[in-house]
């Protein structure tokens, strides 16, 4: 434990502000009730526009860097509220976002647990791709991959979606539309719409591949969404075109509508230049 604390102190002195607070209530969950020694994390109070998004990003960093491992619980709501200096609703919204990304699951009687998929073959890619270090070319390359994956997902969804899948797609589209009309941030609703399409494709490997790419481009895309007033309305219109094609069971139209949606995002990124210059 002394070694863990010493290591934490070194990391904090090198990479974090004096506001950082060590925090852990994690532990690997197992049927036998055993738990690992508490692992300190490096959370700090959030700032800027979206507190819940800031909280989500810091928890995501802990997961990516392996300080909170698959099968381990996140710290309790109370401890996260204290560490981040935020209210309960902010913590809950951040955790919901992690659930949306497929990185955390809520287990009854246990709490929020890091998903096993974090240790899948895709995990090493997650750890090695840091969106903060991506330049415009790398982001556009990721969007190329996203186009290849999500167009196929839309095509499969048009062929394979069940009645329940279609109902979920309609629900998530309306949620995005509602948030946009109210002028609110809709990052999580947007992610849920795309996740619903991937789910409707009924190919788990494709769905996880899409999730990986979406996670990597999310942060810069959110920055653009804040700075581009017409982007939310455009997203709603393009989402509707995708949804309508899937409902009509038209794979070609669904694929083309998704391709148009991803390419319009690429054009916006091209117009913004490198993220580290903004």
Tab-separated table of C-alpha atoms in Angstrom:
chain	number	residue	atom	x	y	z
A	1	UNK	CA	0.000	0.000	0.000
A	2	UNK	CA	2.878	2.389	0.743
A	3	UNK	CA	4.254	1.741	-2.730
A	4	UNK	CA	0.860	2.490	-4.278
A	5	UNK	CA	0.556	5.756	-2.369
A	6	UNK	CA	4.123	6.751	-3.273
A	7	UNK	CA	3.464	6.030	-6.926
A	8	UNK	CA	0.286	8.080	-6.814
A	9	UNK	CA	2.120	11.000	-5.257
A	10	UNK	CA	4.728	10.920	-8.014
A	11	UNK	CA	2.061	10.834	-10.733
A	12	UNK	CA	0.158	13.701	-9.146
A	13	UNK	CA	3.267	15.857	-8.833
A	14	UNK	CA	4.142	15.248	-12.465
A	15	UNK	CA	0.802	15.382	-14.185
A	16	UNK	CA	-1.999	16.779	-12.046
A	17	UNK	CA	-2.933	19.986	-10.293
A	18	UNK	CA	-2.975	20.369	-6.547
A	19	UNK	CA	-6.772	20.004	-6.688
A	20	UNK	CA	-6.532	16.297	-7.553
A	21	UNK	CA	-7.982	13.964	-4.964
A	22	UNK	CA	-7.020	10.292	-4.576
A	23	UNK	CA	-10.124	8.142	-4.607
A	24	UNK	CA	-10.956	4.504	-4.723
A	25	UNK	CA	-13.684	2.234	-3.579
A	26	UNK	CA	-13.067	-0.271	-6.343
A	27	UNK	CA	-12.380	-3.951	-6.093
A	28	UNK	CA	-12.747	-6.918	-8.400
A	29	UNK	CA	-16.185	-8.413	-7.959
A	30	UNK	CA	-16.291	-12.159	-7.625
A	31	UNK	CA	-18.726	-14.739	-6.463
A	32	UNK	CA	-16.546	-15.523	-3.473
A	33	UNK	CA	-16.671	-11.957	-2.213
A	34	UNK	CA	-12.927	-11.368	-2.520
A	35	UNK	CA	-11.835	-7.850	-3.421
A	36	UNK	CA	-8.538	-6.405	-4.488
A	37	UNK	CA	-6.693	-3.788	-2.463
A	38	UNK	CA	-8.137	-0.289	-3.003
A	39	UNK	CA	-6.593	1.460	-5.984
A	40	UNK	CA	-6.262	5.250	-5.774
A	41	UNK	CA	-7.377	7.234	-8.801
A	42	UNK	CA	-6.599	10.786	-9.882
A	43	UNK	CA	-9.930	12.560	-10.134
A	44	UNK	CA	-10.187	16.336	-9.816
A	45	UNK	CA	-13.101	18.805	-9.800
A	46	UNK	CA	-14.471	19.347	-13.332
A	47	UNK	CA	-14.626	22.653	-15.135
A	48	UNK	CA	-15.924	24.348	-18.278
A	49	UNK	CA	-19.225	23.784	-20.081
A	50	UNK	CA	-20.448	20.284	-19.251
A	51	UNK	CA	-19.578	19.005	-15.805
A	52	UNK	CA	-20.980	15.548	-16.473
A	53	UNK	CA	-18.908	15.290	-19.653
A	54	UNK	CA	-15.797	16.340	-17.747
A	55	UNK	CA	-16.497	13.716	-15.081
A	56	UNK	CA	-17.050	11.077	-17.772
A	57	UNK	CA	-13.753	11.951	-19.451
A	58	UNK	CA	-11.786	11.630	-16.203
A	59	UNK	CA	-13.335	8.250	-15.364
A	60	UNK	CA	-12.672	7.120	-18.935
A	61	UNK	CA	-9.022	8.091	-18.507
A	62	UNK	CA	-8.786	5.957	-15.355
A	63	UNK	CA	-10.227	2.990	-17.266
A	64	UNK	CA	-8.025	3.506	-20.321
A	65	UNK	CA	-4.870	3.702	-18.223
A	66	UNK	CA	-5.762	0.540	-16.316
A	67	UNK	CA	-6.208	2.057	-12.863
A	68	UNK	CA	-9.798	0.780	-12.845
A	69	UNK	CA	-9.786	-2.664	-14.461
A	70	UNK	CA	-12.471	-4.883	-16.030
A	71	UNK	CA	-14.644	-6.407	-13.329
A	72	UNK	CA	-13.847	-3.684	-10.796
A	73	UNK	CA	-16.463	-1.362	-9.367
A	74	UNK	CA	-16.328	2.363	-9.890
A	75	UNK	CA	-16.055	4.377	-6.683
A	76	UNK	CA	-19.405	4.990	-5.005
A	77	UNK	CA	-21.557	7.960	-5.964
A	78	UNK	CA	-20.747	9.588	-2.630
A	79	UNK	CA	-16.988	9.348	-3.121
A	80	UNK	CA	-17.192	10.606	-6.699
A	81	UNK	CA	-19.390	13.507	-5.619
A	82	UNK	CA	-16.728	14.468	-3.074
A	83	UNK	CA	-13.781	13.977	-5.431
A	84	UNK	CA	-15.318	15.906	-8.327
A	85	UNK	CA	-17.141	18.447	-6.122
A	86	UNK	CA	-20.370	17.875	-8.043
A	87	UNK	CA	-23.921	16.769	-7.301
A	88	UNK	CA	-25.398	13.295	-7.519
A	89	UNK	CA	-27.192	13.973	-10.819
A	90	UNK	CA	-23.896	14.946	-12.496
A	91	UNK	CA	-22.211	11.717	-11.393
A	92	UNK	CA	-25.186	9.641	-12.518
A	93	UNK	CA	-25.255	11.312	-15.929
A	94	UNK	CA	-21.538	10.613	-16.391
A	95	UNK	CA	-21.988	6.950	-15.465
A	96	UNK	CA	-24.922	6.682	-17.884
A	97	UNK	CA	-22.607	7.993	-20.580
A	98	UNK	CA	-20.071	5.265	-19.806
A	99	UNK	CA	-22.862	2.696	-20.005
A	100	UNK	CA	-23.828	4.147	-23.387
A	101	UNK	CA	-20.251	3.688	-24.579
A	102	UNK	CA	-20.352	0.077	-23.437
A	103	UNK	CA	-17.503	0.561	-20.977
A	104	UNK	CA	-19.513	0.178	-17.776
A	105	UNK	CA	-22.465	-1.982	-16.736
A	106	UNK	CA	-24.776	-1.530	-13.770
A	107	UNK	CA	-25.080	-4.688	-11.669
A	108	UNK	CA	-27.896	-4.922	-9.183
A	109	UNK	CA	-26.547	-5.058	-5.667
A	110	UNK	CA	-23.010	-4.329	-6.858
A	111	UNK	CA	-23.037	-0.953	-8.605
A	112	UNK	CA	-21.276	0.328	-11.714
A	113	UNK	CA	-18.683	-2.184	-12.921
A	114	UNK	CA	-16.125	-1.808	-15.723
A	115	UNK	CA	-17.184	-4.063	-18.599
A	116	UNK	CA	-15.233	-7.119	-19.658
A	117	UNK	CA	-15.019	-5.760	-23.213
A	118	UNK	CA	-12.363	-3.307	-22.027
A	119	UNK	CA	-10.003	-6.289	-21.878
A	120	UNK	CA	-11.008	-7.513	-25.348
A	121	UNK	CA	-8.604	-7.468	-28.330
A	122	UNK	CA	-9.759	-3.896	-28.961
A	123	UNK	CA	-8.544	-2.681	-25.567
A	124	UNK	CA	-4.922	-2.235	-26.620
A	125	UNK	CA	-6.096	0.009	-29.445
A	126	UNK	CA	-8.195	2.031	-27.009
A	127	UNK	CA	-5.208	2.581	-24.752
A	128	UNK	CA	-2.883	3.532	-27.601
A	129	UNK	CA	-5.165	6.035	-29.344
A	130	UNK	CA	-5.421	9.288	-27.427
A	131	UNK	CA	-7.829	11.730	-29.014
A	132	UNK	CA	-6.010	14.667	-27.429
A	133	UNK	CA	-2.971	13.797	-29.549
A	134	UNK	CA	-4.880	13.309	-32.801
A	135	UNK	CA	-4.299	15.781	-35.602
A	136	UNK	CA	-6.794	16.509	-38.345
A	137	UNK	CA	-5.406	13.825	-40.658
A	138	UNK	CA	-5.691	11.141	-37.986
A	139	UNK	CA	-9.245	12.198	-37.172
A	140	UNK	CA	-10.200	12.007	-40.829
A	141	UNK	CA	-8.596	8.569	-41.050
A	142	UNK	CA	-10.720	7.452	-38.112
A	143	UNK	CA	-13.815	8.824	-39.830
A	144	UNK	CA	-12.918	6.764	-42.918
A	145	UNK	CA	-12.963	3.682	-40.712
A	146	UNK	CA	-16.183	4.818	-39.065
A	147	UNK	CA	-17.809	5.257	-42.470
A	148	UNK	CA	-16.810	1.745	-43.516
A	149	UNK	CA	-18.196	0.258	-40.302
A	150	UNK	CA	-21.346	2.305	-39.781
A	151	UNK	CA	-22.507	2.132	-43.382
A	152	UNK	CA	-22.351	-1.649	-43.124
A	153	UNK	CA	-24.205	-1.491	-39.801
A	154	UNK	CA	-26.955	0.631	-41.365
A	155	UNK	CA	-27.204	-1.803	-44.279
A	156	UNK	CA	-27.440	-4.792	-41.925
A	157	UNK	CA	-29.975	-2.970	-39.736
A	158	UNK	CA	-32.234	-2.427	-42.752
A	159	UNK	CA	-32.123	-6.177	-43.372
A	160	UNK	CA	-32.169	-7.513	-39.813
A	161	UNK	CA	-33.837	-5.016	-37.475
A	162	UNK	CA	-36.637	-6.436	-35.358
A	163	UNK	CA	-39.746	-4.541	-34.315
A	164	UNK	CA	-38.074	-3.836	-30.967
A	165	UNK	CA	-34.966	-2.533	-32.745
A	166	UNK	CA	-37.065	-0.146	-34.825
A	167	UNK	CA	-38.906	1.071	-31.733
A	168	UNK	CA	-35.566	1.775	-30.021
A	169	UNK	CA	-34.277	3.653	-33.075
A	170	UNK	CA	-37.411	5.798	-33.153
A	171	UNK	CA	-37.092	6.458	-29.429
A	172	UNK	CA	-33.456	7.559	-29.702
A	173	UNK	CA	-34.121	9.729	-32.758
A	174	UNK	CA	-36.909	11.523	-30.894
A	175	UNK	CA	-34.587	11.983	-27.908
A	176	UNK	CA	-31.972	13.681	-30.109
A	177	UNK	CA	-34.646	15.827	-31.734
A	178	UNK	CA	-36.044	16.850	-28.352
A	179	UNK	CA	-32.635	17.885	-26.986
A	180	UNK	CA	-31.764	19.828	-30.132
A	181	UNK	CA	-35.075	21.715	-30.103
A	182	UNK	CA	-34.474	22.634	-26.463
A	183	UNK	CA	-30.973	23.872	-27.290
A	184	UNK	CA	-29.382	21.358	-24.961
A	185	UNK	CA	-26.210	19.304	-25.310
A	186	UNK	CA	-27.123	15.971	-26.904
A	187	UNK	CA	-23.859	13.996	-26.933
A	188	UNK	CA	-25.247	10.984	-25.105
A	189	UNK	CA	-28.476	10.916	-27.113
A	190	UNK	CA	-26.466	11.042	-30.337
A	191	UNK	CA	-24.306	8.136	-29.166
A	192	UNK	CA	-27.394	6.132	-28.207
A	193	UNK	CA	-28.886	6.602	-31.681
A	194	UNK	CA	-25.751	5.265	-33.352
A	195	UNK	CA	-25.530	2.471	-30.787
A	196	UNK	CA	-29.120	1.479	-31.591
A	197	UNK	CA	-28.201	1.126	-35.268
A	198	UNK	CA	-25.195	-1.032	-34.401
A	199	UNK	CA	-27.388	-3.181	-32.152
A	200	UNK	CA	-29.996	-3.558	-34.898
A	201	UNK	CA	-27.273	-4.914	-37.200
A	202	UNK	CA	-27.084	-7.993	-34.941
A	203	UNK	CA	-23.324	-8.392	-35.248
A	204	UNK	CA	-21.560	-7.967	-31.864
A	205	UNK	CA	-18.072	-7.707	-33.372
A	206	UNK	CA	-19.206	-4.939	-35.720
A	207	UNK	CA	-20.950	-3.166	-32.838
A	208	UNK	CA	-17.819	-3.179	-30.654
A	209	UNK	CA	-15.667	-2.009	-33.562
A	210	UNK	CA	-18.008	0.932	-34.097
A	211	UNK	CA	-17.966	1.763	-30.396
A	212	UNK	CA	-14.170	1.840	-30.411
A	213	UNK	CA	-14.017	4.393	-33.220
A	214	UNK	CA	-16.863	6.507	-31.840
A	215	UNK	CA	-15.050	6.793	-28.490
A	216	UNK	CA	-11.879	8.041	-30.194
A	217	UNK	CA	-13.516	10.810	-32.249
A	218	UNK	CA	-16.117	11.811	-29.657
A	219	UNK	CA	-14.179	14.509	-27.798
A	220	UNK	CA	-13.164	16.529	-30.851
A	221	UNK	CA	-16.592	16.101	-32.433
A	222	UNK	CA	-18.190	17.500	-29.288
A	223	UNK	CA	-15.927	20.551	-29.498
A	224	UNK	CA	-17.042	21.101	-33.085
A	225	UNK	CA	-20.702	20.657	-32.151
A	226	UNK	CA	-20.372	23.484	-29.622
A	227	UNK	CA	-18.788	25.765	-32.219
A	228	UNK	CA	-21.013	24.944	-35.219
A	229	UNK	CA	-24.575	26.260	-34.668
A	230	UNK	CA	-26.159	24.409	-37.616
A	231	UNK	CA	-24.621	21.031	-36.812
A	232	UNK	CA	-27.386	19.871	-34.420
A	233	UNK	CA	-30.154	20.559	-36.956
A	234	UNK	CA	-28.118	18.818	-39.630
A	235	UNK	CA	-27.664	15.783	-37.410
A	236	UNK	CA	-31.418	15.498	-36.823
A	237	UNK	CA	-32.146	15.686	-40.547
A	238	UNK	CA	-29.495	13.116	-41.437
A	239	UNK	CA	-30.528	10.783	-38.619
A	240	UNK	CA	-34.090	10.874	-39.936
A	241	UNK	CA	-32.903	9.899	-43.419
A	242	UNK	CA	-31.027	6.914	-41.964
A	243	UNK	CA	-33.965	5.874	-39.790
A	244	UNK	CA	-36.456	6.159	-42.654
A	245	UNK	CA	-34.319	3.960	-44.901
A	246	UNK	CA	-34.001	1.302	-42.191
A	247	UNK	CA	-37.763	1.383	-41.587
A	248	UNK	CA	-38.385	0.928	-45.332
A	249	UNK	CA	-36.041	-2.084	-45.296
A	250	UNK	CA	-33.917	-0.414	-47.965
A	251	UNK	CA	-30.284	-1.473	-47.328
A	252	UNK	CA	-28.826	0.615	-50.155
A	253	UNK	CA	-30.575	3.792	-49.026
A	254	UNK	CA	-29.601	3.166	-45.401
A	255	UNK	CA	-25.969	2.674	-46.371
A	256	UNK	CA	-25.949	5.820	-48.529
A	257	UNK	CA	-27.665	7.927	-45.852
A	258	UNK	CA	-25.110	6.877	-43.253
A	259	UNK	CA	-22.234	7.562	-45.647
A	260	UNK	CA	-23.590	11.059	-46.262
A	261	UNK	CA	-23.874	11.627	-42.503
A	262	UNK	CA	-20.282	10.596	-41.770
A	263	UNK	CA	-18.899	12.537	-44.733
A	264	UNK	CA	-20.608	15.737	-43.630
A	265	UNK	CA	-18.831	15.368	-40.277
A	266	UNK	CA	-15.550	14.950	-42.136
A	267	UNK	CA	-16.181	18.168	-44.067
A	268	UNK	CA	-16.752	20.065	-40.826
A	269	UNK	CA	-13.495	18.694	-39.378
A	270	UNK	CA	-11.634	19.728	-42.522
A	271	UNK	CA	-12.987	23.257	-42.175
A	272	UNK	CA	-11.870	23.452	-38.523
A	273	UNK	CA	-8.261	22.484	-39.101
A	274	UNK	CA	-6.115	20.691	-36.550
A	275	UNK	CA	-7.775	20.435	-33.119
A	276	UNK	CA	-4.622	21.463	-31.295
A	277	UNK	CA	-4.635	24.835	-33.042
A	278	UNK	CA	-8.087	25.791	-31.807
